[in-house]
Short mmCIF file of C-alpha atoms in Angstrom, two decimals:
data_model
loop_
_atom_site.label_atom_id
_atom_site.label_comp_id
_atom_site.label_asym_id
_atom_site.label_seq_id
_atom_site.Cartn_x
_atom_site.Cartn_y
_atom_site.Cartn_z
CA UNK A 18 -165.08 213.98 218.21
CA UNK A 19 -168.65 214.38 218.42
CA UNK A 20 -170.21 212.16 221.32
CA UNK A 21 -174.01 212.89 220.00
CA UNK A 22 -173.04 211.36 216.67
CA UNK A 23 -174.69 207.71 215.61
CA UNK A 24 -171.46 206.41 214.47
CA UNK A 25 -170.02 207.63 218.14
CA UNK A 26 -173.19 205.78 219.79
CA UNK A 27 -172.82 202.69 218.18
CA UNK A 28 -169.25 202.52 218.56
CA UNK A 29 -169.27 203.05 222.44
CA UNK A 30 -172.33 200.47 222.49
CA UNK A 31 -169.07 197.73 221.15
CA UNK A 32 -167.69 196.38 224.27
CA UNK A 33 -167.57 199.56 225.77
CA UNK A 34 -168.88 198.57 229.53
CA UNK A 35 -166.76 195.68 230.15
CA UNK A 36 -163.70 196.80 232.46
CA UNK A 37 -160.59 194.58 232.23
CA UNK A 38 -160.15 192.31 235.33
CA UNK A 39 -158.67 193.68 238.46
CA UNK A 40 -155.41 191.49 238.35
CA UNK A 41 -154.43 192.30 234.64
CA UNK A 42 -151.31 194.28 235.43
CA UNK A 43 -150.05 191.70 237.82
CA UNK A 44 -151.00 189.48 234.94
CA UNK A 45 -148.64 191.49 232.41
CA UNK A 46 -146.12 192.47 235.50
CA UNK A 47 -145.62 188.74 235.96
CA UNK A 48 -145.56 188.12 232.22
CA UNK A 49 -143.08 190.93 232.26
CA UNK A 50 -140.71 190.02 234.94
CA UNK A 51 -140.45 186.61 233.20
CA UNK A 52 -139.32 188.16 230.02
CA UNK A 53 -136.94 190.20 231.56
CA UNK A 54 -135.38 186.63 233.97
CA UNK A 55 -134.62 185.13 230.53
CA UNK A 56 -132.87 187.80 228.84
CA UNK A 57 -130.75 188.26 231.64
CA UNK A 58 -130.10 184.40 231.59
CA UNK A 59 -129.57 185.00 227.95
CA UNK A 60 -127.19 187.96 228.62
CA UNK A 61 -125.52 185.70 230.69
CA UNK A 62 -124.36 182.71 228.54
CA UNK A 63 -123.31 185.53 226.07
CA UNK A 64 -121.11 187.18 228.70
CA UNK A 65 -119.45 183.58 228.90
CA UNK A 66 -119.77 182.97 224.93
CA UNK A 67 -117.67 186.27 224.74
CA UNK A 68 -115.29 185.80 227.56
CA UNK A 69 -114.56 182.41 226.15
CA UNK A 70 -114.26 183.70 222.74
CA UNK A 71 -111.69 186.38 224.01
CA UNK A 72 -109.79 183.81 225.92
CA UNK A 73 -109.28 181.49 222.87
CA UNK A 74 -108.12 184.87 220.72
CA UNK A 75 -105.62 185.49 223.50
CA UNK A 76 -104.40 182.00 223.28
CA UNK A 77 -104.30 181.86 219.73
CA UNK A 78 -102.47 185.22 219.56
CA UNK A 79 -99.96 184.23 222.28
CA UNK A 80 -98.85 181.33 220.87
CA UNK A 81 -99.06 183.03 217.30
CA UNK A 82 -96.71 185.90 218.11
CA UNK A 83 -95.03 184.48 221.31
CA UNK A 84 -94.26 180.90 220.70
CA UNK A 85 -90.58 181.54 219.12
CA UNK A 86 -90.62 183.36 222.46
CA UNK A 87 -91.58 180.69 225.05
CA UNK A 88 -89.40 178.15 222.97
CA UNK A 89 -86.33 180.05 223.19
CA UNK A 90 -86.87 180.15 226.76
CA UNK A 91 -87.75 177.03 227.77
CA UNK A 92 -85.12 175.75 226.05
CA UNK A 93 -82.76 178.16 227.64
CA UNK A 94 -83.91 177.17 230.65
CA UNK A 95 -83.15 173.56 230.23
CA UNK A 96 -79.69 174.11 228.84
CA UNK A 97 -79.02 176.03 231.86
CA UNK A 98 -80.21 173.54 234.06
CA UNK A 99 -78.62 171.13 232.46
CA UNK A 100 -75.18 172.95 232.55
CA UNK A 101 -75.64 173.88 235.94
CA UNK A 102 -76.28 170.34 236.69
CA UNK A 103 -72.77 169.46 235.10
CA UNK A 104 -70.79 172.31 235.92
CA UNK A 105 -71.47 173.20 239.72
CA UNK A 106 -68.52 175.77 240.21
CA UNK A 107 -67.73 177.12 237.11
CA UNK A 108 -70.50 178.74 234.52
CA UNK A 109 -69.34 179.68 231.19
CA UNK A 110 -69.53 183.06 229.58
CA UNK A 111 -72.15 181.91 227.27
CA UNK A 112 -74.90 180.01 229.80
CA UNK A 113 -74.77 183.70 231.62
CA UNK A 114 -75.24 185.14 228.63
CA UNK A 115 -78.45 183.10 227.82
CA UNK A 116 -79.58 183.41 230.94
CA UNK A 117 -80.00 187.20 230.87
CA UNK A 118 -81.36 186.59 227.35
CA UNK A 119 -83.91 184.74 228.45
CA UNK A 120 -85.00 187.46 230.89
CA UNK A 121 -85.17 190.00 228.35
CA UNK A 122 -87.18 187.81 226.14
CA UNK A 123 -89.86 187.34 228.90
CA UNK A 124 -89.63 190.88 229.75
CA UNK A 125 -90.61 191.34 225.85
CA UNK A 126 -93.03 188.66 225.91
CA UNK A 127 -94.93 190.23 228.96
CA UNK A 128 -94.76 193.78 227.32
CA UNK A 129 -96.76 192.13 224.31
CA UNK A 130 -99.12 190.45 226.42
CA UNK A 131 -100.53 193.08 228.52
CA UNK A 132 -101.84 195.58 226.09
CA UNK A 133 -102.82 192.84 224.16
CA UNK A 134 -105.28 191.21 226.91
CA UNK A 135 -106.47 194.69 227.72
CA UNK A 136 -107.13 195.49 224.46
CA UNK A 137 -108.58 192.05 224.45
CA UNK A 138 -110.84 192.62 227.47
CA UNK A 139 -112.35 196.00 226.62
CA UNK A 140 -113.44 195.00 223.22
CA UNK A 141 -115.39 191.88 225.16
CA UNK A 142 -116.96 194.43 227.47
CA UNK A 143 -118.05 196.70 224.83
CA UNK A 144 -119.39 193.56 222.16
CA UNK A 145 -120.95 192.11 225.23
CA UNK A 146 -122.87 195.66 226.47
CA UNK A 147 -123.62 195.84 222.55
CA UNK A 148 -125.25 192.33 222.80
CA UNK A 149 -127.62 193.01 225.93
CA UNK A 150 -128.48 196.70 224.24
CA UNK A 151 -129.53 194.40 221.23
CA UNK A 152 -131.45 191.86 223.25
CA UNK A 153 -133.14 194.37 225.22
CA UNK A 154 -134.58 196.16 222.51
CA UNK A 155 -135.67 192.72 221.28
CA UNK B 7 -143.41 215.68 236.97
CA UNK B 8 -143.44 212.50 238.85
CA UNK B 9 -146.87 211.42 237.33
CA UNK B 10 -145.11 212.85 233.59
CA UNK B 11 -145.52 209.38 230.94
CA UNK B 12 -141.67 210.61 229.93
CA UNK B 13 -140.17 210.87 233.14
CA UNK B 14 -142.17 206.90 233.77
CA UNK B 15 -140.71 205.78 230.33
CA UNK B 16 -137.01 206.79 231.61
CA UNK B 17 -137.23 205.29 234.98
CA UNK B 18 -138.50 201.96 232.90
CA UNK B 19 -135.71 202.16 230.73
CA UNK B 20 -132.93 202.63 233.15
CA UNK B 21 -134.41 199.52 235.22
CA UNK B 22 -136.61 200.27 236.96
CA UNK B 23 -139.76 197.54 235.80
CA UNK B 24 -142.10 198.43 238.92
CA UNK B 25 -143.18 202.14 236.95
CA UNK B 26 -144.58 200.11 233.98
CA UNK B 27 -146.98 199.15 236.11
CA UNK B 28 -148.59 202.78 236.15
CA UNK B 29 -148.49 203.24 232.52
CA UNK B 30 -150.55 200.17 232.50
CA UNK B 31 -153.07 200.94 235.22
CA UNK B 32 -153.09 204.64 233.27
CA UNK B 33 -153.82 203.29 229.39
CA UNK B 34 -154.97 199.50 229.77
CA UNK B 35 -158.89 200.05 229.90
CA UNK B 36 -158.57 202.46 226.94
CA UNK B 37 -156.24 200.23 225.23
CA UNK B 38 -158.84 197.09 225.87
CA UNK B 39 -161.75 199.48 224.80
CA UNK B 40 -159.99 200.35 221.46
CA UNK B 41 -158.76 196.58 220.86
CA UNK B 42 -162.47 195.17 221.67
CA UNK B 43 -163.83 197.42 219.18
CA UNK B 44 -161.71 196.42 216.16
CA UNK B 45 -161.86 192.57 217.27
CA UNK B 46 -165.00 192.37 218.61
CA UNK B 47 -164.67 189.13 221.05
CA UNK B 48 -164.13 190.32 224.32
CA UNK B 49 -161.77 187.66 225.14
CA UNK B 50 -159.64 188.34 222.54
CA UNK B 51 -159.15 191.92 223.34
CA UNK B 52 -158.47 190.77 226.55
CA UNK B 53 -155.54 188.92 225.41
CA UNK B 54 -154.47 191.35 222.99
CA UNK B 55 -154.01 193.85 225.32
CA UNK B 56 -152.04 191.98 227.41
CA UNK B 57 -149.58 191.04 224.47
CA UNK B 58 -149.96 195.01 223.36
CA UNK B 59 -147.95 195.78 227.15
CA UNK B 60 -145.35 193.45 226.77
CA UNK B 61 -144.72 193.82 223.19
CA UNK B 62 -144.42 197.90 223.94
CA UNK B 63 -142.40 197.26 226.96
CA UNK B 64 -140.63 194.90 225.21
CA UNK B 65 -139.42 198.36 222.52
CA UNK B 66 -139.91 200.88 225.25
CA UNK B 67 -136.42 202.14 224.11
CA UNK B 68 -137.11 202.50 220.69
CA UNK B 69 -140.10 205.56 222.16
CA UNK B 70 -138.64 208.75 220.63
CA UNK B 71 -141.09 210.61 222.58
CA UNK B 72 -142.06 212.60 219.08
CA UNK B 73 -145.78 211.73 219.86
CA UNK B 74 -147.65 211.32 222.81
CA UNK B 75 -146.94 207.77 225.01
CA UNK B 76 -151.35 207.09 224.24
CA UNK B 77 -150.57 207.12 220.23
CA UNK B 78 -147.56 205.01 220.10
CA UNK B 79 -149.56 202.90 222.67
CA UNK B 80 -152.86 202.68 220.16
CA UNK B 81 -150.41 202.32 216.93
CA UNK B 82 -149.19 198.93 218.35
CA UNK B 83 -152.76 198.13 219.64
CA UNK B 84 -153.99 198.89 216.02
CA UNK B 85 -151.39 196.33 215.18
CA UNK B 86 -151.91 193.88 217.35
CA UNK B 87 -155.54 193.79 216.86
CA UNK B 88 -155.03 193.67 213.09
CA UNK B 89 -153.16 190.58 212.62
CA UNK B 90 -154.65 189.29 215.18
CA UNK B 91 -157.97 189.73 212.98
CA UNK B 92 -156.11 188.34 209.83
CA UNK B 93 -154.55 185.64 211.25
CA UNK B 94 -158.18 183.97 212.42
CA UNK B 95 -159.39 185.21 208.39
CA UNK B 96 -162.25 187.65 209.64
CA UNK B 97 -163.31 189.72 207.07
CA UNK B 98 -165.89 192.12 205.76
CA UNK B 99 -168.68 191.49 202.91
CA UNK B 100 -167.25 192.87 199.86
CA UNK B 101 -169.52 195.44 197.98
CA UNK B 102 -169.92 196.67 194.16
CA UNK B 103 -167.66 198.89 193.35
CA UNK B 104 -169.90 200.50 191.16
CA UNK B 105 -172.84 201.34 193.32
CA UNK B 106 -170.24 202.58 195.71
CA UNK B 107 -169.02 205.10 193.41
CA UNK B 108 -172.74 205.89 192.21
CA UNK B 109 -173.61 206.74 195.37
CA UNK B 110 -173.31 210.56 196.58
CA UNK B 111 -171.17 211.56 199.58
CA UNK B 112 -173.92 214.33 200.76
CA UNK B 113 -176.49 211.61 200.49
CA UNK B 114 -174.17 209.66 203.10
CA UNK B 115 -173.35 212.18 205.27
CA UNK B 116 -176.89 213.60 205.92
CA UNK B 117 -178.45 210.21 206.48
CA UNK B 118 -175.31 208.95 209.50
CA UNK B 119 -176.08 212.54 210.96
CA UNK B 120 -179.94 212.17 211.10
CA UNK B 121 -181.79 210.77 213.90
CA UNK B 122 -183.35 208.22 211.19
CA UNK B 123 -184.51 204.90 213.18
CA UNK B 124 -183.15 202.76 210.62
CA UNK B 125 -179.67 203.82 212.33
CA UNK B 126 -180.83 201.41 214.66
CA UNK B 127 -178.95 198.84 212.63
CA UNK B 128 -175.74 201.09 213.11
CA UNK B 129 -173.42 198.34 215.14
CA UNK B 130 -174.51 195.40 213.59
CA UNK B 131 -173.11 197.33 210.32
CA UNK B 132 -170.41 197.94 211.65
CA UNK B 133 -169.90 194.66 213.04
CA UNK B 134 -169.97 193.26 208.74
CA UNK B 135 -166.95 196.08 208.15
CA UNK B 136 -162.88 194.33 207.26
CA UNK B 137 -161.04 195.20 210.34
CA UNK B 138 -159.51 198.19 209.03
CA UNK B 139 -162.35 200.14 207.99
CA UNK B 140 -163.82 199.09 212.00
CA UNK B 141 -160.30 200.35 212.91
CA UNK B 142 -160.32 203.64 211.11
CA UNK B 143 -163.37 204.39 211.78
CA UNK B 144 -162.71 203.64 215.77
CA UNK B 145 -159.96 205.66 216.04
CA UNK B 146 -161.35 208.38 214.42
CA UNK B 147 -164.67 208.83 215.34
CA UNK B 148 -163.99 207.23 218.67
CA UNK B 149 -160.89 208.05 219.81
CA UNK B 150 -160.64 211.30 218.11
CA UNK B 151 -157.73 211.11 216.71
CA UNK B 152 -156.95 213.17 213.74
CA UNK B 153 -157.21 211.77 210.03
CA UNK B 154 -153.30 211.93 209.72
CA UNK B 155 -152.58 210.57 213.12
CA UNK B 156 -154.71 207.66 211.74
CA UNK B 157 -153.08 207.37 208.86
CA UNK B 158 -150.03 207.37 210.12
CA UNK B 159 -151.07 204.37 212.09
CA UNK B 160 -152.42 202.49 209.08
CA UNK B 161 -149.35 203.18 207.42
CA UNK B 162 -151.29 205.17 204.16
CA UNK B 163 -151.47 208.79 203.26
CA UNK B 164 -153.64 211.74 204.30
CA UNK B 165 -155.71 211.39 200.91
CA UNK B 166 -156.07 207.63 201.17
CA UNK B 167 -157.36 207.67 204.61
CA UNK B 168 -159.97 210.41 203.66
CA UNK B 169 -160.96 207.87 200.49
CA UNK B 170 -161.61 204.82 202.47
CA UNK B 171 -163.32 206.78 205.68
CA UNK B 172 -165.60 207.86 202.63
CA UNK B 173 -166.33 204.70 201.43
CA UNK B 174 -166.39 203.04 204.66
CA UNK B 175 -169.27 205.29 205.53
CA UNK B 176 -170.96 204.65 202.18
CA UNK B 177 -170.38 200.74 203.03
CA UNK B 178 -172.04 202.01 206.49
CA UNK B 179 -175.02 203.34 204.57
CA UNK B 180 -175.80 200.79 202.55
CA UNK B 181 -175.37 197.79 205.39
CA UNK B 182 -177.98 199.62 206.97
CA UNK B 183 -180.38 199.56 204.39
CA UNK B 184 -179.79 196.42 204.25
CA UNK B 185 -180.04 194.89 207.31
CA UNK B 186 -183.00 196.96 207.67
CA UNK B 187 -184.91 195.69 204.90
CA UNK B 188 -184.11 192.33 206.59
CA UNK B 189 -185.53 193.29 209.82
CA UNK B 190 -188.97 194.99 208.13
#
């Protein structure tokens, strides 16, 4: 860079003595911080977009994989109310037998459940971390 | 290490807005200076260089630190300024081809070295350039950057950015004879 050249002279003579005003990086700061209240907004409504999203997948899947499960026992349940209702003192081999089925069944039903909401829940945290990443670079 | 542009850039990154504000109050004058000179309206520039912060703070994390924080800084100003330029359909006076290419490079080069007076005429020449020959020739006779580093910027080869800084200054040589004649 030579500073004796024309082309140099004439270049520094374009705009070259005007100094930006004295508030311009509050000006972008505020411009900034503005940007930056929105996209967390933003982040925000996804984080509830994806939480809702992951509760409607759990639902779906429950009642996909688990309904035969919650119908058995609900209607176990009423047949043993029902029999209990007729039958105070004596309970037939068969109602006890149901009964401890339908324990099992929840037991099962539970053991699907969990891993399957966990599983559920970290895939929301990582989609959702993805998403800000994203809109952050934005 | 403190005062480092990378160790800023991290601390901006990992949350921590309030440093930007010394990257700005470190690079916005020579930012604005650059930007004026390829858009010549001071207000403009003004505005430009506000949009040039955001929009950089805006891809902070896409810095891969490969070339200095100033460069990637004056690569989205050249931007910026550029489209900004296009949008509003400012351009330069287009010239014959042929008397460009009839014209000798040694004939060019001694007369924008000279102390001739009719150099006089030197800004308002460059003033009638397209915006990128103002740009390339800002950021590399101003801003002393290298040719590659420029072209880099303007997204063109090595070789093409030595062709049209070569016919830029013939363009240079023969607005000023120009405009001279109009002044005498």
């Amino acid at each position: 860079m030579n500073r004796q050249s024309p082309i140099y002279k004439a270049l520094e003579s374009r705009g070259g003595s005007r100094q930006l005003p004295l508030d311009f990086s509050f000006e972008v700061m505020s411009r900034i911080l503005v940007e930056e209240r929105r996209r967390k907004r933003r982040d925000m409504w996804w984080a509830i977009v994806g939480y809702a999203v992951a509760a409607i997948v759990a639902v779906f899947t429950l009642v996909y994989y688990c309904g035969d499960i919650f119908n058995e026992t609900l209607q176990t349940t009423a047949a043993t109310l029902a029999v209990s209702k007729a039958t105070v003192d004596v309970m037939p081999a068969e109602v006890v037998k149901s009964i401890g089925n339908s324990w099992t069944s929840s037991a099962g039903m539970l053991a699907i459940l969990t891993p399957i909401a966990a599983i559920l829940l970290v895939f929301d945290h990582f989609l959702r971390k993805k998403i800000a990443i994203r809109f952050k670079q934005q | 290490m403190e005062n480092n542009d990378a160790y800023i850039i991290r601390r901006v990154i990992e949350g921590d807005t309030g440093f930007y504000r010394t990257l700005m109050e470190r690079y916005s004058q020579q930012v604005f200076s650059l930007v004026v000179k390829i858009v010549s309206v001071e207000d403009d520039a003004e505005e430009i260089t506000q949009d040039v912060f955001v929009k950089a703070y805006r891809n902070l994390s896409k810095f891969d630190f490969r070339s200095s924080f100033s460069t990637w800084l004056f690569r989205i100003a050249y931007n910026e300024a550029v489209s900004h330029t296009r949008r509003r359909r400012i351009d330069g006076i287009p010239f014959d081809e042929a008397i460009l290419n009839n014209l000798s490079d040694s004939r060019v080069d001694s007369f924008l070295e000279s102390d001739n007076p009719r150099l006089a005429a030197l800004p308002e020449a460059i003033e009638s350039l397209s915006v990128d020959e103002r740009a390339l020739i800002t950021l590399h006779y101003f801003e002393g950057l290298p040719l590659k580093e420029v072209a880099d910027m303007m997204h063109i080869g090595e070789s093409a950015a030595k062709v049209r800084l070569m016919r830029t200054r013939k363009k240079l040589y023969l607005l000023i004879n120009k405009l001279s004649d109009k002044y005498e």
